[in-house]
PDB file of C-alpha atoms and ligand atoms in Angstrom:
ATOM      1  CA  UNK A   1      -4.097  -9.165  13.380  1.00 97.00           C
ATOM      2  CA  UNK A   2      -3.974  -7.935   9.658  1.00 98.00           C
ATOM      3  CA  UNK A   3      -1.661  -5.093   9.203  1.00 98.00           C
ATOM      4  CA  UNK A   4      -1.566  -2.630   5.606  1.00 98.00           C
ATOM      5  CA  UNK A   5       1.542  -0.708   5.186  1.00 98.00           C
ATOM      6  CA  UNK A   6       0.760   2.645   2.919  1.00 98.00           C
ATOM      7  CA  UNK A   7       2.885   5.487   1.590  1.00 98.00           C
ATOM      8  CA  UNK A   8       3.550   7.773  -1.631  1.00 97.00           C
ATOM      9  CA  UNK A   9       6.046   6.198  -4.231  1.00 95.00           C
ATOM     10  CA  UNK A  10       9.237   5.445  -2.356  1.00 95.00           C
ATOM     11  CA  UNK A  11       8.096   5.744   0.669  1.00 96.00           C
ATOM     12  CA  UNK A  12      10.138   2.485   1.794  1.00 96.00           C
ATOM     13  CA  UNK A  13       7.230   0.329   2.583  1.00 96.00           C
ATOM     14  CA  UNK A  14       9.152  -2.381   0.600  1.00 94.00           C
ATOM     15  CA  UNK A  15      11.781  -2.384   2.564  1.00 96.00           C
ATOM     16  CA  UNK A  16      10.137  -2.204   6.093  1.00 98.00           C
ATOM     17  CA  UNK A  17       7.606  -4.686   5.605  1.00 98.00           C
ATOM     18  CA  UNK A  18      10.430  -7.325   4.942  1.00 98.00           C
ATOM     19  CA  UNK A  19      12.232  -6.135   8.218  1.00 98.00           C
ATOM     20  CA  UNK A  20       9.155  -6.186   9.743  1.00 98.00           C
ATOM     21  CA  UNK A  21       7.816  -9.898   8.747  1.00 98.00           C
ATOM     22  CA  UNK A  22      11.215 -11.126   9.674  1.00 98.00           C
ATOM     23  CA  UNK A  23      10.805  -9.750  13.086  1.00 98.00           C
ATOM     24  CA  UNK A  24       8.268 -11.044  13.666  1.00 98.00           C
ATOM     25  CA  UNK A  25       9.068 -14.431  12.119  1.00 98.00           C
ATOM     26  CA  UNK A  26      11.795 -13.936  14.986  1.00 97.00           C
ATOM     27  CA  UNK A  27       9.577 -14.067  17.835  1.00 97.00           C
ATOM     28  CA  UNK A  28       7.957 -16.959  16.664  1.00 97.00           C
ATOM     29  CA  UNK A  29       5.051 -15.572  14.986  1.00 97.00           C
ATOM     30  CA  UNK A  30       2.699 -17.229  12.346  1.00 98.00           C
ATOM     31  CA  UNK A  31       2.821 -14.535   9.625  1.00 98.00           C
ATOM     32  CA  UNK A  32       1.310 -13.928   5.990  1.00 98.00           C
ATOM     33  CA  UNK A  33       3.271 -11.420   3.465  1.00 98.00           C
ATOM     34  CA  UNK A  34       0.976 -10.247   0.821  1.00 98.00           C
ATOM     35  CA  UNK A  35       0.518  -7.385  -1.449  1.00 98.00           C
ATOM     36  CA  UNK A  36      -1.805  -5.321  -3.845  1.00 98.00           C
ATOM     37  CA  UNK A  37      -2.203  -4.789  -6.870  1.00 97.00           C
ATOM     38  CA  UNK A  38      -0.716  -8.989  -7.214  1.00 98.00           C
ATOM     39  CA  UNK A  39      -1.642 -10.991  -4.266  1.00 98.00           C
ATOM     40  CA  UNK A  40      -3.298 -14.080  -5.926  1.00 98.00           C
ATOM     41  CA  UNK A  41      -2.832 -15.500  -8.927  1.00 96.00           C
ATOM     42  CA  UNK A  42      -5.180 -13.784 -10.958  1.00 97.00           C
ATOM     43  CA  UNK A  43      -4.210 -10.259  -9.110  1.00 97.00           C
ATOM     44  CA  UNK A  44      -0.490 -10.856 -10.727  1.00 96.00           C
ATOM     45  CA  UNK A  45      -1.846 -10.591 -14.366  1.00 96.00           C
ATOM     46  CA  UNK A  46      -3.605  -7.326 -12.806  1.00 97.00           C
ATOM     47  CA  UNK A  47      -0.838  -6.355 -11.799  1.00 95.00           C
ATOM     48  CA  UNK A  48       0.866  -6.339 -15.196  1.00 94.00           C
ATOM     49  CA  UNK A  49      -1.883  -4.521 -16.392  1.00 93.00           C
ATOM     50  CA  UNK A  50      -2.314  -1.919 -14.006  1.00 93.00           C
ATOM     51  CA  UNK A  51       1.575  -0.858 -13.557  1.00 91.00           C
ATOM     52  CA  UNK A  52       2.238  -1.010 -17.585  1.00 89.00           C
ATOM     53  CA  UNK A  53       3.190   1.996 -19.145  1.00 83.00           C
ATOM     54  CA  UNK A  54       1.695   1.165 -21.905  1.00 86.00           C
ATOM     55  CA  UNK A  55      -1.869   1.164 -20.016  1.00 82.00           C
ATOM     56  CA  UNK A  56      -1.664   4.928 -19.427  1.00 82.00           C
ATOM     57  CA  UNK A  57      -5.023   5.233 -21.287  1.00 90.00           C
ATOM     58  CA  UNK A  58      -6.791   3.850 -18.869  1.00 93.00           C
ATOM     59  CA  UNK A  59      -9.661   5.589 -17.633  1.00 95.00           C
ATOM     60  CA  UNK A  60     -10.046   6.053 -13.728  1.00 95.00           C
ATOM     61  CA  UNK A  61     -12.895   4.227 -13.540  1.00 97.00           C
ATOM     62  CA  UNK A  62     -11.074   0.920 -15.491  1.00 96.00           C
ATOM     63  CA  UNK A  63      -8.691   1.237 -12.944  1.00 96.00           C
ATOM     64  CA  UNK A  64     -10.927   1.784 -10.039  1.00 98.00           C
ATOM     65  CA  UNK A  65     -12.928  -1.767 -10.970  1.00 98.00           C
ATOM     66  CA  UNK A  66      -9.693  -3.727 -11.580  1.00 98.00           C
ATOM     67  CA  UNK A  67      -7.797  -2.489  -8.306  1.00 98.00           C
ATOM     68  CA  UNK A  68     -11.611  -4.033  -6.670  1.00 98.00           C
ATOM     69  CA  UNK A  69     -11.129  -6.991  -8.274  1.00 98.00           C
ATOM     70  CA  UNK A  70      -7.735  -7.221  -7.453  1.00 98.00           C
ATOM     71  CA  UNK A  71      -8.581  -6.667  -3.836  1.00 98.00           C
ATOM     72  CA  UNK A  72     -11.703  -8.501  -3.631  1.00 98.00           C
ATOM     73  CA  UNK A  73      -9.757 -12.022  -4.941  1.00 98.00           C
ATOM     74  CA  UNK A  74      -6.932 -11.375  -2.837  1.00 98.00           C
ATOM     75  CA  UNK A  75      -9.429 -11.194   0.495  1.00 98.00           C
ATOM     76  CA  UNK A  76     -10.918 -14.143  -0.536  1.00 98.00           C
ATOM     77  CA  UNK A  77      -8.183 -16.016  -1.450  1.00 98.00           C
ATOM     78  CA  UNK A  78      -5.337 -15.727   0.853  1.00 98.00           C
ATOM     79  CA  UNK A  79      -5.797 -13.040   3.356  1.00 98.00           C
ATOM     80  CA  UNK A  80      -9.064 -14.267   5.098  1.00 98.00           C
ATOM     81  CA  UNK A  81      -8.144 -17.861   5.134  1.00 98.00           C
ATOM     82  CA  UNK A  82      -4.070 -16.497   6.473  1.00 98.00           C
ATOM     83  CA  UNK A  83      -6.144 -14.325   9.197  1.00 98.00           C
ATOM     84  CA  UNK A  84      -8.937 -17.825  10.131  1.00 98.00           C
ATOM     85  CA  UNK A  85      -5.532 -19.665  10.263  1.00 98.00           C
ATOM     86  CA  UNK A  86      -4.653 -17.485  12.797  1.00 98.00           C
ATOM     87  CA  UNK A  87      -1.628 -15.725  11.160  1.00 98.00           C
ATOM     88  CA  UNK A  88      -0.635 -12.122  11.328  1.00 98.00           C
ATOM     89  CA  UNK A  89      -1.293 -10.640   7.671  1.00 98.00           C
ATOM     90  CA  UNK A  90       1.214  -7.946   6.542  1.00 98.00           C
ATOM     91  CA  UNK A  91      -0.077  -6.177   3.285  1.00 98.00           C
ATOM     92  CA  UNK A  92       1.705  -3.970   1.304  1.00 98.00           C
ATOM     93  CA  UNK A  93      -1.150  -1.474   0.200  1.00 98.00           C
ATOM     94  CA  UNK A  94      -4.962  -2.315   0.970  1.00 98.00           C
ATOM     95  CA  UNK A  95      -7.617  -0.377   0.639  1.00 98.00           C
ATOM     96  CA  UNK A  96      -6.678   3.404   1.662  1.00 98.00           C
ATOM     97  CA  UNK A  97      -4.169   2.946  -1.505  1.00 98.00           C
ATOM     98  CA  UNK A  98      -7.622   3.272  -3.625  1.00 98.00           C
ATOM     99  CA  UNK A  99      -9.310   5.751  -1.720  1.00 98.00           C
ATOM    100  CA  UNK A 100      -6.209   8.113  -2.399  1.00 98.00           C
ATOM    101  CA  UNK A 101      -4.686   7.170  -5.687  1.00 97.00           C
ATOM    102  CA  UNK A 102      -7.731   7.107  -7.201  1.00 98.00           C
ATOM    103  CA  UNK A 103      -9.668   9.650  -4.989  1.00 98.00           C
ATOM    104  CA  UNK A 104      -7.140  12.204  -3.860  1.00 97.00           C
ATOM    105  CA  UNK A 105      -5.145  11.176  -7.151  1.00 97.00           C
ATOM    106  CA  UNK A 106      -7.284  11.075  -9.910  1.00 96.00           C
ATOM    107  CA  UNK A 107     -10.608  12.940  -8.388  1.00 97.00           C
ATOM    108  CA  UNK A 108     -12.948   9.855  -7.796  1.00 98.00           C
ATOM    109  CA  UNK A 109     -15.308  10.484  -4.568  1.00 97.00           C
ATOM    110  CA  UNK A 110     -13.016   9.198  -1.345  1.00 96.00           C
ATOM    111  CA  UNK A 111     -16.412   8.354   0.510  1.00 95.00           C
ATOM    112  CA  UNK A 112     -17.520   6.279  -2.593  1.00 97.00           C
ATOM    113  CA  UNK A 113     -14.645   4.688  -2.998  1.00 98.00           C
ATOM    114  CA  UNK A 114     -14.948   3.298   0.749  1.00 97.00           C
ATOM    115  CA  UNK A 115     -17.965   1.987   0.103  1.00 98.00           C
ATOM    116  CA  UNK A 116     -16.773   0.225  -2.997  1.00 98.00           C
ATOM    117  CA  UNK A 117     -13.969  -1.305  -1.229  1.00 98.00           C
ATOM    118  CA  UNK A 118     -16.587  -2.338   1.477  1.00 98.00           C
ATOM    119  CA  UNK A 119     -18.076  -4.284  -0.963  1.00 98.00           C
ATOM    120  CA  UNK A 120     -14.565  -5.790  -1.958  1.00 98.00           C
ATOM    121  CA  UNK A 121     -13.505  -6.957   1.381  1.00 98.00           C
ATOM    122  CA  UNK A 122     -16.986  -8.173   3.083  1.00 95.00           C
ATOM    123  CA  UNK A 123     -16.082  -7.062   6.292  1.00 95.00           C
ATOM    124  CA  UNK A 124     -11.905  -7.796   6.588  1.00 97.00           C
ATOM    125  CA  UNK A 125      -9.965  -4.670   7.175  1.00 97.00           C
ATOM    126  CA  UNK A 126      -6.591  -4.151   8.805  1.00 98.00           C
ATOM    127  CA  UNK A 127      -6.701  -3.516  12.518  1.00 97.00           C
ATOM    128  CA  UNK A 128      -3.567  -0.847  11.617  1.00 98.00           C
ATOM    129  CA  UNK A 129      -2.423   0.658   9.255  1.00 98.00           C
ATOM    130  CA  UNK A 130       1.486   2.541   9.072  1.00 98.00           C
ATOM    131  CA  UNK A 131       1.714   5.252   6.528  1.00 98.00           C
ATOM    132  CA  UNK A 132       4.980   5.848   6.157  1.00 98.00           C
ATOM    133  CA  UNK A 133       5.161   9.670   5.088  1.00 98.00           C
ATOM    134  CA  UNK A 134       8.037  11.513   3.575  1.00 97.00           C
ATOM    135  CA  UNK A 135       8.473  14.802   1.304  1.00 97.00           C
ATOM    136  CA  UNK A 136       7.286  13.576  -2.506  1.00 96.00           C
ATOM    137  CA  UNK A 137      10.411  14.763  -3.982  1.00 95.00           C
ATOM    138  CA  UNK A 138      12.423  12.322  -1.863  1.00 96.00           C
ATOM    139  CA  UNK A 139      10.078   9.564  -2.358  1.00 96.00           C
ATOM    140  CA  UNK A 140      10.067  10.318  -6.111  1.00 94.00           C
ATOM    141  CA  UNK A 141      13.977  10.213  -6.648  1.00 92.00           C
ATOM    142  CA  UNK A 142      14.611   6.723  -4.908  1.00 92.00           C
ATOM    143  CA  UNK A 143      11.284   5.355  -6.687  1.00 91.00           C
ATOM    144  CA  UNK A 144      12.466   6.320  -9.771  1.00 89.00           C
ATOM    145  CA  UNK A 145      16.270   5.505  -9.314  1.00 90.00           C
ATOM    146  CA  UNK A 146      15.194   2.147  -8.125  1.00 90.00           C
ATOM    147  CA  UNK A 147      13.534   1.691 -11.359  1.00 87.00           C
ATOM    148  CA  UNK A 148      16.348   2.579 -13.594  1.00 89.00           C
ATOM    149  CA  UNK A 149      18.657  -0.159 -11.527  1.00 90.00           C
ATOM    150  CA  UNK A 150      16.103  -2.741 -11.916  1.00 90.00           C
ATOM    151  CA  UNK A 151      14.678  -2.339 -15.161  1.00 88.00           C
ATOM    152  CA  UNK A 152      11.189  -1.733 -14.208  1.00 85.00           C
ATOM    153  CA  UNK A 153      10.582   2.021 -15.007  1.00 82.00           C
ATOM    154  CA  UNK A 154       8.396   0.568 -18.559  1.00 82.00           C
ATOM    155  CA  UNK A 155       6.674  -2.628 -16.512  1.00 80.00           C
ATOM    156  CA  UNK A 156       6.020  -0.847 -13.370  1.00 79.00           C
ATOM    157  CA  UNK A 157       6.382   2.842 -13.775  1.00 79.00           C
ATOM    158  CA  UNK A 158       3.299   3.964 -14.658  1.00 84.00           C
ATOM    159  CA  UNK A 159       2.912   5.864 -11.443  1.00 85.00           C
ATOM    160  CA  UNK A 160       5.969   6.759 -11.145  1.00 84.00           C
ATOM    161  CA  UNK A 161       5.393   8.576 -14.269  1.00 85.00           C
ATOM    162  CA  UNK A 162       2.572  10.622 -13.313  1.00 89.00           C
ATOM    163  CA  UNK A 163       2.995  14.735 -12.629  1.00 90.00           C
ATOM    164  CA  UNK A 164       4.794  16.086  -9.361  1.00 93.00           C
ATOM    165  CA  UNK A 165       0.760  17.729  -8.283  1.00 95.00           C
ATOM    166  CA  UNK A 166      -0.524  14.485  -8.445  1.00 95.00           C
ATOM    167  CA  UNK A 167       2.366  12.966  -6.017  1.00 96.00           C
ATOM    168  CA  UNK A 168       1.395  15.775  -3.779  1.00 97.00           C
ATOM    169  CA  UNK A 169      -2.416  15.320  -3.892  1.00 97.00           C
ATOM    170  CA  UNK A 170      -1.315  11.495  -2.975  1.00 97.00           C
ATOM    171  CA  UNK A 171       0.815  12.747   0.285  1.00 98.00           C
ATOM    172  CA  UNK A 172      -1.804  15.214   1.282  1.00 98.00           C
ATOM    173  CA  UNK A 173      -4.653  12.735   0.665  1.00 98.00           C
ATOM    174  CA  UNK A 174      -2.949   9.827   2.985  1.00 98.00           C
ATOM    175  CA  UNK A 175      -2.270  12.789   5.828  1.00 98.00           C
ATOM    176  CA  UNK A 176      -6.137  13.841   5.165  1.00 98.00           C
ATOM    177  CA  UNK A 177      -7.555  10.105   5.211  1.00 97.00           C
ATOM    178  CA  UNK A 178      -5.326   9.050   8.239  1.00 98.00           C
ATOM    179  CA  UNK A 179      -6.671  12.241  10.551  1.00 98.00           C
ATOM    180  CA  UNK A 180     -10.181  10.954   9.194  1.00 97.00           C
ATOM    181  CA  UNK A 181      -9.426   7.530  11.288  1.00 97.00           C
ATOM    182  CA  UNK A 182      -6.932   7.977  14.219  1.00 97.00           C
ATOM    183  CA  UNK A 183      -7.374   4.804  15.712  1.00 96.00           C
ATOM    184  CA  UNK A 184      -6.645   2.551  12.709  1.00 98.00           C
ATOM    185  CA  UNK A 185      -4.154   4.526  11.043  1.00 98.00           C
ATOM    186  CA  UNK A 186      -0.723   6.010  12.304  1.00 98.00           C
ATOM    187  CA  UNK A 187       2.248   8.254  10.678  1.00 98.00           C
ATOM    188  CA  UNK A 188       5.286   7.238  10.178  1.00 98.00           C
ATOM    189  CA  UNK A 189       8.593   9.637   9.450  1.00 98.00           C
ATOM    190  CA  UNK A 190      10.188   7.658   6.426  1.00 98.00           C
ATOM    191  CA  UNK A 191      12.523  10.335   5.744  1.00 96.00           C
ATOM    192  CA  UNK A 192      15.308   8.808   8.237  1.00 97.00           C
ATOM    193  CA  UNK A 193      17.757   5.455   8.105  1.00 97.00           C
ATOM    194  CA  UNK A 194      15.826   1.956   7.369  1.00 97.00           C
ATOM    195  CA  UNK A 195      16.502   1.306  11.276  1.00 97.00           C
ATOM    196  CA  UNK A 196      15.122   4.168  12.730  1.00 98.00           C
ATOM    197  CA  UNK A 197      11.764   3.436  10.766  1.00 98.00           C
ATOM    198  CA  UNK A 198      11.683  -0.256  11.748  1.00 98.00           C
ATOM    199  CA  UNK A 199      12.614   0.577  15.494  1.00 98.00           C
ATOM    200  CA  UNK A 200       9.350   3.186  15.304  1.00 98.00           C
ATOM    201  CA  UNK A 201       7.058   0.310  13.499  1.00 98.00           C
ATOM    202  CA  UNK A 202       8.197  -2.319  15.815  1.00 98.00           C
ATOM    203  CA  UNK A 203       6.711   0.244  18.645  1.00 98.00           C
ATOM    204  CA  UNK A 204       3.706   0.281  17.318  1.00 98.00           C
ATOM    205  CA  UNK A 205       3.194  -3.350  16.133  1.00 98.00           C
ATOM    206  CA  UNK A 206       4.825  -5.400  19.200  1.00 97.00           C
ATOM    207  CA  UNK A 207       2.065  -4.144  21.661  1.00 96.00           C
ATOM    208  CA  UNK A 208      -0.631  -4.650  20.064  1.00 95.00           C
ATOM    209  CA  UNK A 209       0.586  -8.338  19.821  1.00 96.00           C
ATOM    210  CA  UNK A 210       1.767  -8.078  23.176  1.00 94.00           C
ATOM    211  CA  UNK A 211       5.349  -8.750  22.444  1.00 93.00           C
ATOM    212  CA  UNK A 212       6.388  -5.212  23.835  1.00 70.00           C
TER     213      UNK A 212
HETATM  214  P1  TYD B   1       3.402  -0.736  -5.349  1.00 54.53           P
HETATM  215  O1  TYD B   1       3.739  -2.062  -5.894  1.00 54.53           O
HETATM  216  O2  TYD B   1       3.337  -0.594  -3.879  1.00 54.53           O
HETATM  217  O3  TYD B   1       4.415   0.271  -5.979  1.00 54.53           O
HETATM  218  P2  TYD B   1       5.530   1.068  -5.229  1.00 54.53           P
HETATM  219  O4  TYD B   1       6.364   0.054  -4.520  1.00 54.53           O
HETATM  220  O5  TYD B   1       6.200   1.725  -6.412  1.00 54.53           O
HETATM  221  O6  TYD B   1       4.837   2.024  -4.330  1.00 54.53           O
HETATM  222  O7  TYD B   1       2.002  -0.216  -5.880  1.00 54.53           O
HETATM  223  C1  TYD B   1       1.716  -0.118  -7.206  1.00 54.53           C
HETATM  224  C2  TYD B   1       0.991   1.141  -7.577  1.00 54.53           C
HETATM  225  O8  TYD B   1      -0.408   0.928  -7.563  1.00 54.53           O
HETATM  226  C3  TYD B   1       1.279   2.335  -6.703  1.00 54.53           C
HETATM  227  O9  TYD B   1       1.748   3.351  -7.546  1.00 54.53           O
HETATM  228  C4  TYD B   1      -0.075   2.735  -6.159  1.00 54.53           C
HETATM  229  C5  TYD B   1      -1.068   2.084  -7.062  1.00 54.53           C
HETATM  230  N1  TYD B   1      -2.326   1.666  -6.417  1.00 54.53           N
HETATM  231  C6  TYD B   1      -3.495   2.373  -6.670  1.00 54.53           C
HETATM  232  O10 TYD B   1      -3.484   3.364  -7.422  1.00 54.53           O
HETATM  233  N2  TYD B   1      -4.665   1.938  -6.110  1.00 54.53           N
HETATM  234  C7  TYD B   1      -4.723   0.826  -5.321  1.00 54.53           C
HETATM  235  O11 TYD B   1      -5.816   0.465  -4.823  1.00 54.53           O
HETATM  236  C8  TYD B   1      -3.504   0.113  -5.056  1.00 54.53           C
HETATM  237  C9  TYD B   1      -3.522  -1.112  -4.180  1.00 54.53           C
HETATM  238  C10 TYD B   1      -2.318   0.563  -5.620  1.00 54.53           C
END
């Protein structure tokens, strides 16, 4: 079972994907925490890259390729050995993060960019996907107020950073992408206490791993 959680900027994946590994750690579960952009080793120096203020020069395509090769070392390396070892993979952000940051977001062709990421995964995609879905200017406050407390808003605030139309493309694209595949992707309602969000999650994960 591989699982991507995926959601404008403080959307609270962070949050619910811990909740939700621990739970499932709980009921005895094998499972795999990951993330993109950073999930191997050379996906952390991506990372860096990729989140840096100082890379706002980027061009969409730069950051198309190294989001792919981000992914495509991160399949190879710990999510399709985690999913042959027969653990549950949680991922925060996979690949509908590209097709709407950089297709919604920055105007790249959504159907190309599926086929790109085709090419990055060779075959491994989640069997769900939550999109946790909130109003942008909610999401944008706690993303950026969680940046100011921790320090981050230079290292990882690049997106952050980016113009309220774009955070609304990114919402609308996600609601767009997810109507395009019902039976992969479902909506979440962020915009409510951490334990309402995890108690609608854990409805939606536990059968499908028959631990309803
Ligand atoms: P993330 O660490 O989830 O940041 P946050 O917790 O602030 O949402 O993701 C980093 C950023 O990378 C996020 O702004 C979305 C962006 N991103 C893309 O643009 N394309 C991608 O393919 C991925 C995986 C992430």
């Amino acid at each position: 079972m591989f699982i991507s959680l995926e959601g404008i900027e403080g959307c609270g994946k962070s949050t619910q994907i811990v909740l939700l590994h621990q739970r499932l750690l709980d009921h005895g579960m094998p499972v795999t925490l990951t993330r993109e952009p950073g999930g191997s080793e050379l996906g952390r120096h991506l990372r860096a890259l990729l989140l840096h203020q100082q890379s706002a020069n980027l061009t969409a395509h730069a950051e198309l390729f190294l989001y792919l090769a981000d992914r495509a070392q991160h399949v190879a390396e710990v999510i399709k050995p985690a999913l042959t070892a027969g653990n549950v993979v949680l991922c925060d952000r996979f690949t509908d993060s590209t097709v709407v940051y950089q297709g919604y977001g920055r105007g790249l062709d959504p159907h190309l960019l599926d086929s790109l990421n085709q090419v990055a995964v060779e075959g491994c995609l989640p069997n769900l996907t939550l999109i946790l879905d909130l109003p942008v200017e909610t999401g944008l406050r706690r993303a950026r107020k969680r940046n100011v407390l921790q320090d981050l808003s230079a290292s990882e605030g690049r997106f952050e950073a980016e113009s309220l139309g774009f955070h609304h493309r990114i919402r609308a694209g996600y609601l767009l992408w997810a109507a395009l595949h019902p039976g992969r992707c479902a909506i979440v309602q962020a915009d409510l206490p951490p334990e309402k969000v995890g108690v609608k999650i854990w409805s939606l994960v536990a059968p499908r791993l028959g631990l309803g």
